[in-house]
Coordinates of C-alpha atoms in Angstrom, one line a residue:
Chain A
M22 CA -1.7 5.8 -12.4
D23 CA -1.1 2.4 -10.8
F24 CA -2.3 1.7 -7.3
S25 CA -0.9 -1.9 -7.1
L26 CA 2.0 -2.7 -4.8
T27 CA 5.2 -4.2 -6.1
K28 CA 6.1 -7.8 -5.2
E29 CA 8.8 -6.5 -2.9
Q30 CA 6.3 -4.2 -1.1
K31 CA 3.8 -7.1 -0.7
L32 CA 6.4 -9.3 0.9
A33 CA 7.6 -6.4 3.1
V34 CA 4.0 -5.9 4.3
Q35 CA 3.8 -9.6 5.1
L36 CA 7.0 -9.2 7.2
Y37 CA 5.7 -6.1 9.0
R38 CA 2.5 -7.9 9.9
E39 CA 4.2 -11.1 11.1
F40 CA 6.6 -9.0 13.2
A41 CA 3.9 -6.8 14.7
E42 CA 1.7 -9.7 15.5
K43 CA 4.4 -11.8 17.2
E44 CA 6.9 -9.3 18.6
V45 CA 4.9 -6.3 19.4
K46 CA 1.3 -7.3 20.1
P47 CA 1.9 -9.4 23.2
Y48 CA 3.6 -6.4 24.9
V49 CA 1.4 -3.5 24.0
E50 CA -0.5 -3.3 27.3
E51 CA 2.6 -3.8 29.4
M52 CA 4.4 -1.0 27.4
D53 CA 1.5 1.4 28.0
E54 CA 1.4 0.5 31.7
T55 CA 5.1 0.5 32.5
E56 CA 6.2 3.2 30.0
K57 CA 9.0 0.9 28.9
L58 CA 9.8 -1.0 25.7
P59 CA 10.1 -4.8 25.9
D60 CA 13.6 -6.1 26.2
G61 CA 15.3 -6.7 22.9
I62 CA 12.7 -5.2 20.7
L63 CA 15.0 -2.6 19.1
E64 CA 17.6 -5.3 18.3
K65 CA 14.8 -7.5 16.7
M66 CA 13.7 -4.5 14.6
A67 CA 17.2 -3.9 13.6
R68 CA 17.7 -7.5 12.5
A69 CA 14.6 -7.3 10.4
G70 CA 16.1 -4.2 8.8
F71 CA 13.4 -1.7 9.9
F72 CA 15.9 1.1 10.7
G73 CA 17.4 1.3 7.2
I74 CA 14.6 0.7 4.8
P75 CA 15.1 3.6 2.3
F76 CA 18.9 3.4 2.3
S77 CA 21.2 1.6 -0.2
R78 CA 22.2 -2.0 0.5
E79 CA 25.9 -0.9 0.1
I80 CA 25.6 0.8 3.5
G81 CA 23.5 -1.9 5.0
G82 CA 20.0 -0.7 4.1
A83 CA 17.3 -2.5 2.2
G84 CA 17.6 -0.5 -1.0
A85 CA 13.9 0.2 -0.8
D86 CA 11.7 3.2 -1.3
Y87 CA 10.2 5.7 1.1
L88 CA 6.7 4.3 0.4
V89 CA 7.5 0.9 1.8
N90 CA 9.2 2.7 4.8
A91 CA 6.0 4.5 5.4
M92 CA 4.1 1.2 5.1
C93 CA 6.3 -0.2 7.9
V94 CA 5.3 2.6 10.2
E95 CA 1.7 2.2 9.2
E96 CA 1.5 -1.6 9.7
I97 CA 3.3 -1.5 13.1
S98 CA 1.1 1.5 14.2
K99 CA -1.9 -0.7 13.7
I100 CA -0.6 -2.6 16.7
S101 CA 1.6 -0.1 18.5
A102 CA 2.1 3.6 17.5
T103 CA 4.8 3.7 20.2
V104 CA 7.1 1.2 18.5
A105 CA 6.4 2.6 15.0
G106 CA 7.2 6.1 16.1
I107 CA 10.8 5.1 16.9
I108 CA 11.3 4.2 13.2
S109 CA 9.7 7.4 12.0
V110 CA 12.1 9.8 13.8
H111 CA 15.2 7.6 13.4
T112 CA 14.8 7.1 9.7
S113 CA 13.0 10.2 8.4
L114 CA 14.9 12.7 10.5
T115 CA 18.3 11.5 11.7
A116 CA 19.5 9.0 9.2
T117 CA 18.0 10.9 6.2
G118 CA 19.4 14.1 7.6
I119 CA 23.0 12.7 7.5
Q120 CA 22.4 11.0 4.2
Q121 CA 21.1 14.2 2.6
F122 CA 23.2 16.9 4.2
G123 CA 26.2 15.1 5.6
T124 CA 29.8 15.2 4.4
Q125 CA 31.4 12.1 3.0
E126 CA 33.2 11.6 6.3
Q127 CA 30.0 12.1 8.3
K128 CA 28.1 9.6 6.2
E129 CA 30.9 7.0 6.5
K130 CA 31.1 7.6 10.3
Y131 CA 27.4 7.6 11.2
L132 CA 25.3 6.0 8.5
P133 CA 26.3 2.3 8.8
D134 CA 25.5 2.3 12.5
L135 CA 22.2 4.2 12.0
V136 CA 21.0 2.2 9.0
S137 CA 21.7 -1.1 10.6
G138 CA 20.0 0.0 13.8
R139 CA 23.1 -0.6 15.9
K140 CA 22.5 3.1 16.9
I141 CA 19.3 4.9 17.1
G142 CA 18.8 8.5 16.0
A143 CA 17.0 11.5 17.5
F144 CA 16.3 15.1 16.3
A145 CA 16.4 18.1 18.5
L146 CA 14.7 21.3 17.3
T147 CA 12.0 22.1 19.9
E148 CA 12.9 24.3 22.9
P149 CA 10.8 25.6 25.8
G150 CA 10.4 28.8 23.9
A151 CA 10.6 27.5 20.3
G152 CA 7.8 25.1 19.3
S153 CA 5.7 26.1 16.4
D154 CA 7.9 29.1 16.0
A155 CA 11.1 27.1 15.3
S156 CA 13.0 30.3 14.6
G157 CA 13.0 31.3 18.3
Q158 CA 16.1 29.1 19.0
Q159 CA 17.9 29.9 22.2
T160 CA 20.4 27.1 22.3
Q161 CA 23.7 28.5 21.2
A162 CA 26.8 27.0 19.5
K163 CA 29.9 29.2 19.7
L164 CA 33.2 28.6 17.9
V165 CA 35.7 28.6 20.7
D166 CA 38.9 27.9 18.8
D167 CA 39.2 27.1 15.2
E168 CA 38.4 23.4 15.9
H169 CA 35.5 23.3 18.3
Y170 CA 32.0 24.5 19.0
V171 CA 30.6 24.9 22.5
I172 CA 26.9 24.3 22.9
N173 CA 24.8 25.7 25.7
G174 CA 21.0 25.5 26.0
T175 CA 18.0 23.2 26.5
K176 CA 15.8 21.2 24.1
I177 CA 12.5 19.6 25.2
F178 CA 10.2 16.9 24.0
I179 CA 12.9 15.1 22.1
T180 CA 11.6 11.7 20.8
N181 CA 13.9 8.7 21.1
S182 CA 16.2 10.5 23.5
G183 CA 16.4 7.7 26.1
F184 CA 17.8 5.1 23.7
A185 CA 19.3 7.3 20.9
S186 CA 23.1 7.6 20.4
I187 CA 23.2 10.1 17.6
F188 CA 21.4 13.4 17.8
I189 CA 20.9 16.1 15.2
V190 CA 20.7 19.4 17.2
A191 CA 19.6 22.9 15.9
C192 CA 21.6 25.7 17.5
M193 CA 21.9 29.4 17.0
T194 CA 25.4 30.1 15.7
D195 CA 24.8 33.8 15.0
K196 CA 21.9 35.4 16.8
S197 CA 22.2 38.7 14.8
K198 CA 21.2 36.9 11.6
G199 CA 17.9 35.5 13.0
N200 CA 16.7 32.5 11.0
K201 CA 19.9 32.6 9.0
G202 CA 21.9 32.3 12.1
I203 CA 20.7 28.7 12.8
S204 CA 23.0 25.7 12.1
T205 CA 22.7 22.0 12.8
F206 CA 25.1 19.7 14.5
I207 CA 25.6 16.0 15.1
V208 CA 26.0 15.3 18.8
E209 CA 26.8 11.9 20.1
K210 CA 25.5 10.4 23.3
G211 CA 28.2 10.5 26.0
T212 CA 29.8 13.8 24.9
P213 CA 30.8 15.6 28.0
G214 CA 28.3 18.4 28.8
F215 CA 25.5 16.7 27.0
I216 CA 22.9 15.4 29.4
V217 CA 19.7 13.5 28.6
G218 CA 17.3 14.8 31.2
K219 CA 14.0 13.6 32.6
E220 CA 11.5 11.5 30.7
E221 CA 8.2 13.2 30.1
K222 CA 5.1 11.4 31.4
K223 CA 2.8 11.4 28.4
C224 CA -0.9 10.9 27.6
G225 CA -0.2 8.4 24.8
I226 CA 2.7 6.6 23.0
R227 CA 3.8 6.1 26.6
A228 CA 6.7 3.7 26.1
S229 CA 8.4 6.0 23.6
S230 CA 11.1 8.0 25.1
T231 CA 10.6 11.8 25.2
C232 CA 13.2 13.7 27.1
E233 CA 14.7 17.1 27.8
L234 CA 18.3 17.6 26.5
I235 CA 20.6 19.8 28.4
F236 CA 23.8 21.2 26.8
D237 CA 26.1 22.6 29.5
N238 CA 29.3 23.7 27.8
C239 CA 29.2 20.7 25.5
V240 CA 32.3 20.8 23.3
I241 CA 32.0 19.1 19.9
P242 CA 34.5 19.1 17.0
K243 CA 33.8 21.6 14.2
E244 CA 33.4 18.8 11.7
N245 CA 30.2 17.8 13.4
M246 CA 28.3 20.7 11.8
L247 CA 25.7 19.2 9.5
G248 CA 25.4 21.2 6.3
K249 CA 26.6 24.7 6.0
E250 CA 26.6 27.4 8.7
G251 CA 23.4 29.3 8.8
K252 CA 21.5 26.8 6.8
G253 CA 20.2 24.9 9.9
L254 CA 16.5 26.0 9.8
G255 CA 16.2 25.1 6.1
I256 CA 17.7 21.6 6.8
M257 CA 15.4 21.0 9.8
L258 CA 12.3 22.1 7.8
T259 CA 13.3 20.0 4.8
L260 CA 13.7 16.9 7.0
L261 CA 10.4 17.6 8.7
D262 CA 8.7 17.2 5.4
G263 CA 9.9 13.6 5.3
G264 CA 9.1 13.2 9.0
R265 CA 5.5 14.4 8.5
V266 CA 5.0 11.7 5.9
T267 CA 5.9 8.9 8.4
I268 CA 3.8 10.6 11.1
A269 CA 0.9 10.5 8.7
A270 CA 1.7 6.8 8.2
Q271 CA 1.6 6.4 12.0
A272 CA -1.8 8.1 12.1
V273 CA -3.3 6.0 9.3
G274 CA -2.0 2.9 11.1
I275 CA -3.6 3.9 14.4
A276 CA -6.9 4.7 12.7
Q277 CA -7.0 1.4 10.8
G278 CA -6.0 -0.6 13.9
A279 CA -8.8 1.0 15.9
I280 CA -11.4 0.3 13.2
D281 CA -10.2 -3.3 12.8
E282 CA -10.6 -3.8 16.6
T283 CA -14.1 -2.2 16.4
I284 CA -15.2 -4.4 13.6
K285 CA -14.4 -7.5 15.7
Y286 CA -16.1 -6.0 18.7
V287 CA -19.4 -4.9 17.1
K288 CA -19.9 -8.4 15.7
E289 CA -19.6 -9.9 19.2
R290 CA -21.3 -7.4 21.3
K291 CA -25.1 -8.0 21.6
Q292 CA -27.7 -5.4 22.6
F293 CA -31.4 -5.4 22.0
G294 CA -31.1 -9.1 21.2
R295 CA -28.6 -8.9 18.3
P296 CA -25.0 -8.0 17.6
I297 CA -24.6 -4.2 17.4
S298 CA -23.1 -4.7 13.9
F299 CA -26.8 -5.2 12.7
F300 CA -27.7 -1.6 13.5
Q301 CA -27.5 1.0 10.8
N302 CA -25.8 3.5 13.1
T303 CA -22.8 1.1 13.5
Q304 CA -22.7 0.2 9.8
F305 CA -22.9 3.8 8.6
Q306 CA -20.4 5.2 11.1
L307 CA -17.9 2.5 10.3
A308 CA -18.4 2.8 6.5
E309 CA -17.9 6.6 6.7
M310 CA -14.8 6.2 8.8
Q311 CA -13.2 3.5 6.6
T312 CA -13.8 5.8 3.6
K313 CA -12.0 8.6 5.4
I314 CA -9.1 6.2 6.3
D315 CA -8.8 5.1 2.7
C316 CA -8.7 8.7 1.6
A317 CA -6.1 9.5 4.2
R318 CA -4.0 6.5 3.0
L319 CA -4.2 7.7 -0.6
M320 CA -2.9 11.2 0.5
L321 CA -0.1 9.5 2.4
Y322 CA 0.9 7.2 -0.4
K323 CA 0.8 10.1 -2.9
A324 CA 3.2 12.1 -0.8
C325 CA 5.5 9.1 -0.6
V326 CA 5.4 8.4 -4.4
L327 CA 6.3 12.1 -5.0
K328 CA 9.2 11.9 -2.6
D329 CA 10.4 8.7 -4.2
A330 CA 10.3 10.4 -7.6
H331 CA 12.4 13.3 -6.2
A332 CA 9.5 15.6 -7.0
P333 CA 8.5 18.5 -4.6
Y334 CA 6.2 17.0 -1.9
G335 CA 6.2 19.5 0.9
R336 CA 2.6 20.5 0.2
E337 CA 1.4 16.9 0.0
A338 CA 3.3 16.0 3.1
A339 CA 1.7 18.8 5.1
M340 CA -1.8 17.9 3.8
A341 CA -1.2 14.2 4.5
K342 CA -0.1 15.0 8.1
L343 CA -3.0 17.3 8.6
Y344 CA -5.7 15.0 7.3
C345 CA -4.3 11.6 8.5
S346 CA -3.8 12.8 12.1
D347 CA -7.3 14.3 12.1
V348 CA -8.7 10.9 10.8
A349 CA -6.7 9.1 13.5
V350 CA -8.3 11.1 16.3
Q351 CA -11.8 10.8 14.7
A352 CA -11.4 7.0 14.1
T353 CA -10.2 6.2 17.6
R354 CA -12.9 8.4 19.2
L355 CA -15.5 6.5 17.2
A356 CA -13.9 3.2 18.2
V357 CA -14.2 4.1 21.8
Q358 CA -17.8 5.2 21.3
L359 CA -18.8 2.0 19.6
H360 CA -17.1 0.0 22.3
G361 CA -19.2 1.9 24.9
G362 CA -18.2 1.5 28.5
Y363 CA -15.8 -1.3 27.7
G364 CA -14.0 1.0 25.3
Y365 CA -13.3 3.4 28.1
T366 CA -11.5 0.7 30.1
R367 CA -8.0 -0.7 29.6
E368 CA -9.5 -4.2 28.9
Y369 CA -9.8 -3.1 25.3
P370 CA -7.0 -1.5 23.2
V371 CA -9.1 1.4 21.7
E372 CA -8.7 3.8 24.7
R373 CA -5.0 3.5 24.3
M374 CA -5.2 4.1 20.6
Y375 CA -7.3 7.2 21.3
R376 CA -4.6 8.5 23.6
D377 CA -1.9 7.6 21.0
A378 CA -3.7 9.2 18.2
K379 CA -3.7 12.7 19.7
I380 CA 0.1 13.2 19.4
T381 CA -0.1 12.9 15.6
E382 CA -1.9 16.2 15.6
I383 CA 0.8 17.8 17.6
Y384 CA 4.4 16.6 17.0
E385 CA 6.5 17.3 13.9
G386 CA 4.4 20.4 13.3
T387 CA 0.9 20.9 14.8
S388 CA -2.1 20.7 12.6
E389 CA -2.2 24.5 12.7
V390 CA 1.4 24.6 11.4
Q391 CA 0.4 22.3 8.6
K392 CA -2.4 24.7 7.7
M393 CA 0.1 27.6 7.6
V394 CA 2.4 25.5 5.3
I395 CA -0.5 24.6 3.0
A396 CA -1.8 28.2 2.9
G397 CA 1.7 29.2 2.0
F398 CA 1.7 26.8 -1.0
M399 CA -1.6 28.3 -2.0
G400 CA -0.2 31.8 -2.0
V401 CA -2.5 32.9 0.7
K402 CA -0.2 35.0 2.9
Chain B
M23 CA 31.3 -26.4 3.2
M24 CA 28.0 -28.1 3.5
K25 CA 25.6 -28.3 0.6
I26 CA 22.1 -28.2 2.0
I27 CA 18.8 -28.6 0.1
V28 CA 15.5 -27.7 1.6
C29 CA 12.3 -28.9 0.0
I30 CA 9.4 -26.6 0.7
K31 CA 5.7 -26.5 -0.2
Q32 CA 3.4 -23.5 -0.5
V33 CA 0.2 -24.2 1.3
P34 CA -3.0 -22.2 2.2
D35 CA -2.8 -20.7 5.6
T36 CA -5.3 -23.0 7.3
T37 CA -5.6 -20.7 10.3
E38 CA -7.3 -18.3 7.8
V39 CA -9.6 -20.8 6.2
R40 CA -13.2 -20.2 7.0
I41 CA -16.2 -22.5 6.5
D42 CA -19.0 -21.3 4.3
P43 CA -22.0 -21.4 6.8
V44 CA -24.4 -22.2 3.9
T45 CA -22.6 -24.9 2.0
N46 CA -20.3 -26.1 4.8
T47 CA -17.4 -26.2 2.5
L48 CA -14.0 -24.5 2.9
I49 CA -13.8 -20.9 1.6
R50 CA -10.5 -20.9 -0.2
D51 CA -10.9 -17.5 -1.9
G52 CA -8.7 -14.8 -0.4
V53 CA -6.9 -17.3 1.9
P54 CA -3.2 -16.3 1.9
S55 CA -0.6 -18.8 0.9
I56 CA 2.3 -19.4 3.3
I57 CA 5.4 -21.6 3.5
N58 CA 4.3 -24.8 5.2
P59 CA 5.3 -24.4 8.9
D60 CA 7.4 -27.6 9.2
D61 CA 9.2 -26.6 6.0
K62 CA 9.9 -23.2 7.3
A63 CA 11.5 -24.8 10.4
G64 CA 13.5 -26.8 7.8
I65 CA 14.8 -23.6 6.2
E66 CA 15.8 -22.3 9.6
A67 CA 17.6 -25.5 10.5
A68 CA 19.5 -25.3 7.2
L69 CA 20.4 -21.7 7.8
R70 CA 21.7 -22.5 11.2
L71 CA 23.8 -25.4 9.9
K72 CA 25.2 -23.1 7.2
E73 CA 26.1 -20.4 9.8
E74 CA 27.8 -23.0 12.0
V75 CA 29.9 -24.8 9.4
G76 CA 29.6 -22.7 6.2
G77 CA 28.0 -23.8 3.0
T78 CA 25.0 -23.1 0.8
V79 CA 21.3 -23.5 1.2
T80 CA 19.3 -24.3 -2.0
L81 CA 15.5 -24.3 -1.8
V82 CA 13.5 -26.6 -4.0
C83 CA 9.7 -26.2 -4.4
M84 CA 7.3 -28.0 -6.6
G85 CA 4.2 -26.1 -7.3
P86 CA 2.5 -23.6 -9.7
A87 CA 4.1 -20.3 -10.8
Q88 CA 2.6 -18.6 -7.7
A89 CA 4.9 -20.6 -5.5
D90 CA 7.6 -18.2 -6.6
V91 CA 6.7 -16.0 -3.6
A92 CA 7.3 -18.8 -1.1
L93 CA 10.8 -19.2 -2.6
R94 CA 11.4 -15.5 -2.5
E95 CA 10.4 -15.6 1.2
G96 CA 13.0 -18.3 1.8
L97 CA 15.6 -16.3 0.0
A98 CA 14.7 -13.2 2.0
M99 CA 15.3 -15.4 5.2
G100 CA 18.8 -16.0 3.9
A101 CA 18.8 -19.0 1.5
D102 CA 21.3 -18.8 -1.4
E103 CA 19.4 -20.2 -4.3
A104 CA 16.0 -21.4 -5.3
I105 CA 14.5 -23.7 -7.8
L106 CA 10.9 -23.9 -8.8
V107 CA 9.9 -27.3 -10.2
S108 CA 6.8 -26.5 -12.2
D109 CA 5.0 -28.0 -15.1
R110 CA 1.4 -28.6 -16.1
A111 CA 2.4 -32.2 -16.5
F112 CA 3.1 -32.4 -12.7
G113 CA -0.4 -31.2 -11.8
G114 CA -2.5 -33.6 -9.7
S115 CA 0.6 -35.5 -8.4
D116 CA 0.1 -37.5 -5.2
T117 CA 2.9 -38.1 -2.7
W118 CA 4.4 -40.9 -4.8
A119 CA 4.5 -38.7 -8.0
T120 CA 5.7 -35.6 -6.1
S121 CA 8.5 -37.5 -4.4
S122 CA 9.5 -39.0 -7.8
I123 CA 9.6 -35.6 -9.4
L124 CA 11.5 -34.0 -6.5
A125 CA 14.0 -36.9 -6.5
G126 CA 14.5 -36.2 -10.2
A127 CA 15.2 -32.6 -9.5
V128 CA 17.4 -33.1 -6.5
E129 CA 19.5 -35.7 -8.5
K130 CA 20.7 -32.8 -10.6
L131 CA 22.1 -31.0 -7.6
D132 CA 25.1 -31.6 -5.3
Y133 CA 24.0 -32.1 -1.7
D134 CA 25.2 -33.4 1.7
V135 CA 21.8 -33.2 3.4
I136 CA 18.2 -32.7 2.2
I137 CA 15.8 -31.2 4.7
T138 CA 12.0 -31.4 4.2
G139 CA 9.2 -30.6 6.5
R140 CA 7.6 -33.5 8.3
Q141 CA 4.2 -32.9 6.6
A142 CA 2.2 -30.2 4.9
I143 CA -0.7 -28.7 6.8
D144 CA -3.0 -29.1 3.7
G145 CA -2.5 -32.8 3.2
D146 CA -0.9 -34.1 6.5
T147 CA 0.5 -37.2 4.8
A148 CA 4.2 -37.0 6.0
Q149 CA 5.1 -39.2 3.0
V150 CA 7.0 -37.0 0.6
G151 CA 10.2 -36.7 2.7
P152 CA 10.6 -40.4 3.4
Q153 CA 9.7 -41.4 -0.1
L154 CA 12.3 -38.9 -1.4
A155 CA 15.0 -40.7 0.6
E156 CA 13.9 -44.0 -0.8
H157 CA 14.0 -42.8 -4.4
L158 CA 17.5 -41.5 -3.8
H159 CA 18.6 -44.6 -1.9
I160 CA 20.0 -42.6 1.0
P161 CA 19.3 -42.8 4.8
Q162 CA 16.5 -40.7 6.4
V163 CA 15.6 -39.5 9.8
S164 CA 12.1 -38.2 10.1
Y165 CA 10.4 -36.0 12.8
A166 CA 13.6 -34.2 13.7
Q167 CA 13.2 -31.9 16.7
E168 CA 17.0 -31.2 17.0
I169 CA 19.8 -31.5 14.5
R170 CA 23.5 -31.1 15.2
L171 CA 26.7 -31.8 13.4
E172 CA 29.3 -34.0 14.9
G173 CA 32.3 -34.6 12.7
D174 CA 31.0 -35.8 9.3
K175 CA 27.8 -37.1 10.8
L176 CA 24.5 -35.6 11.9
I177 CA 23.0 -36.4 15.3
V178 CA 19.2 -36.0 15.1
L179 CA 16.8 -36.1 18.0
R180 CA 13.7 -37.8 16.6
Q181 CA 10.3 -37.3 18.1
F182 CA 8.6 -40.7 18.3
E183 CA 5.2 -41.1 19.8
D184 CA 5.7 -41.0 23.6
R185 CA 9.5 -40.8 23.5
E186 CA 12.5 -39.5 21.6
H187 CA 15.2 -41.3 19.6
E188 CA 18.7 -39.9 19.2
I189 CA 20.0 -41.1 15.8
E190 CA 23.3 -40.8 14.2
V191 CA 23.2 -40.6 10.5
S192 CA 25.8 -40.3 7.8
M193 CA 25.6 -38.0 4.9
P194 CA 24.1 -37.6 2.4
C195 CA 20.7 -38.1 4.0
V196 CA 17.2 -36.8 4.2
I197 CA 15.9 -35.3 7.4
T198 CA 12.2 -34.3 7.9
A199 CA 11.8 -31.4 10.3
L200 CA 9.1 -30.6 12.9
S201 CA 8.0 -27.0 13.4
E202 CA 9.1 -27.5 17.0
L203 CA 12.7 -27.7 15.8
N204 CA 13.2 -24.0 16.1
E205 CA 11.7 -20.5 15.8
P206 CA 12.2 -19.5 12.2
R207 CA 13.8 -16.1 11.7
Y208 CA 12.0 -13.3 10.0
M209 CA 12.8 -12.2 6.6
S210 CA 15.0 -9.1 6.5
M211 CA 14.1 -6.0 4.5
A212 CA 17.4 -6.2 2.6
G213 CA 16.8 -9.9 2.0
I214 CA 13.4 -9.2 0.5
Y215 CA 14.7 -6.6 -1.9
S216 CA 17.8 -8.7 -2.8
A217 CA 15.6 -11.7 -3.3
Y218 CA 13.7 -9.9 -6.1
Q219 CA 16.4 -7.7 -7.5
E220 CA 19.6 -9.7 -7.2
K221 CA 18.5 -13.3 -7.3
E222 CA 16.9 -15.4 -10.0
I223 CA 14.7 -18.4 -9.4
Q224 CA 15.4 -21.2 -11.9
V225 CA 12.2 -22.9 -13.1
W226 CA 12.5 -26.5 -14.0
G227 CA 9.8 -28.2 -16.1
F228 CA 9.5 -31.8 -17.3
D229 CA 11.8 -31.0 -20.3
D230 CA 14.6 -30.2 -17.8
L231 CA 14.0 -33.4 -15.8
K232 CA 13.4 -35.8 -18.7
D233 CA 16.5 -37.9 -17.9
T234 CA 15.8 -38.2 -14.2
V235 CA 12.0 -38.4 -14.0
D236 CA 10.0 -41.2 -15.4
S237 CA 6.9 -39.7 -17.1
S238 CA 4.8 -42.6 -15.8
N239 CA 5.5 -41.5 -12.3
M240 CA 4.1 -38.0 -12.5
G241 CA 0.9 -36.0 -12.6
L242 CA -2.6 -37.5 -12.0
K243 CA -1.9 -40.5 -14.1
G244 CA 1.3 -41.4 -12.2
S245 CA -0.5 -41.1 -8.9
P246 CA -1.6 -44.5 -7.5
T247 CA -3.0 -43.1 -4.2
R248 CA -6.7 -43.5 -3.6
V249 CA -8.0 -42.2 -0.2
V250 CA -10.3 -44.8 1.2
R251 CA -10.7 -43.5 4.7
S252 CA -8.8 -41.1 7.0
F253 CA -8.3 -41.8 10.7
T254 CA -6.0 -41.0 13.6
K255 CA -3.3 -43.6 14.1
Q256 CA -3.2 -45.4 17.5
A257 CA 0.1 -45.1 19.4
K258 CA 1.9 -48.4 19.8
G259 CA 3.4 -49.8 23.0
A260 CA 7.0 -49.3 24.0
G261 CA 8.2 -52.6 22.4
E262 CA 10.9 -54.8 23.5
K263 CA 14.6 -53.9 23.6
L264 CA 17.1 -56.7 22.9
E265 CA 20.6 -55.9 24.2
G266 CA 24.0 -57.5 24.3
L267 CA 23.4 -59.7 21.2
S268 CA 25.9 -60.4 18.4
A269 CA 24.8 -59.5 14.9
E270 CA 23.9 -63.2 14.1
E271 CA 21.9 -63.5 17.4
A272 CA 20.1 -60.3 16.7
V273 CA 19.1 -61.4 13.2
E274 CA 17.8 -64.7 14.7
A275 CA 15.9 -62.9 17.4
I276 CA 14.3 -60.6 15.0
V277 CA 13.3 -63.4 12.5
N278 CA 11.9 -65.4 15.4
K279 CA 9.8 -62.4 16.5
L280 CA 8.5 -61.9 13.0
R281 CA 7.5 -65.6 12.8
E282 CA 5.9 -65.4 16.2
K283 CA 3.7 -62.5 14.9
Y284 CA 3.0 -64.3 11.6
F285 CA 4.7 -61.5 9.6
I286 CA 6.7 -64.2 7.8

């Protein structure tokens, strides 16, 4: 068992840190306030190659592993979970989805644009009535002639929608078959009948785009079906395993970012005549929390290493997501507490991190769903 | 097709250097190494010239084996090739010895322009670039804050104390770059992976440079520098500009000036 990073991974981490420090950090408060990304940030991320890390260089990727992709999300999340989350959904769900389940034609048509970051991806599974119970899909796709499907229905809470061009959408193609009647489709922005609806006003990750998607007699060519008919739920759940890993990475990044900020603060803040870092309460709380973060990171990296080795990793992905997100919420809560009254104000970044952390326990499978998955692997049914 | 060489140095990130409060000495342990900022601007300038007119960018770095990572970083930014000049015998070299060794290395390469950083943040001498030009007997323009190509010449805007000089220089030449020259690009992820997986860094030791480097000019023994005192240089006045003179008249005027100041 070797815990050391490769030379490539070390240099990549250096790049992530430089980028986050110079291109993201100056804008984090503004992003949170205005709920908008700074101009040009997506293009800059694309130039640095952040949207195609685990894809081959032949198609414009970095030819790197999933671990270093997760490290990208982790490092950027230390500064901004909002910006890092864009990479997570784009890479783990949309681009990987087409790479893993697409036909040769679909790969040639969509992957170069996705991997280079010229186009951003989104992933639409959740509906008003289908959250944790993904099988309750109401959006329907009907074959109208031999060449086209017509989609009708509504998706909600779809990350990246506002700036995405390529969407993977789960639809019911045969309601009578239940879970086996779900299929997935690739829908491009601008297709008639496909409307990106209102932006949600969120508690955290406020500059990330989360919208409703409306399909109103949206006609798409038959060849846009991703994978085989009726296999949609399996495809979505397989992709979510990978997604959970990068959400776990986002959580670890938020947790570490909050603790890093707190270490700076406790050395400066004086009470009772000395920096509060002198007090055992501060020392013990931070020591315990850093231990939990290291533990969370090990679970995350283990899930990545398994995925890179093409070994089963669904169990480890669910555990990493469950634990890392819990640690993110705990760490940010501690960070606010140790900052005291200042931590509750927007003068310091930890209250934002606290708000950002919460989503990691909810999206891409709530903590409760992760527990269901883990219990399933344990044979406790 | 322009052949561009960029000489870079790996230096400790001085923004990360802390002072030991007990001994008052620099804590060097755990300080990350970076590409010297002026040199990084040199890489960026070279890449922009290459993008504009086509060509190749070759990085040359003298240093220990660990300097490999600085060269990989330059490759990941987009440089084509990299050479590490490294040998125990080069250890302890001052600027004279360093520039002698670099000149020996560069002589083995084809080039139109050599770009170096103005100075390294760990030594601040600003001597290696200009000395390199002298060893190679080619023109030099130091303190470049802007470089552009016009025909077969380079036009360089040189920062000079309280003003700027616009200088036309023929190639081959040496230019020393200021970090103000540009905002260096980031590495790219594909660049990082290709720098390690597809590119090879040549390592040149003394054996490879025997015919171009004089062994008396290298290492600690070949380093004549003794630091007596360090101080900040005073800026000079604007000087006197002589215009409308023929070559002969100009020579006479300059010689007279030198006599007047007792330089000759």
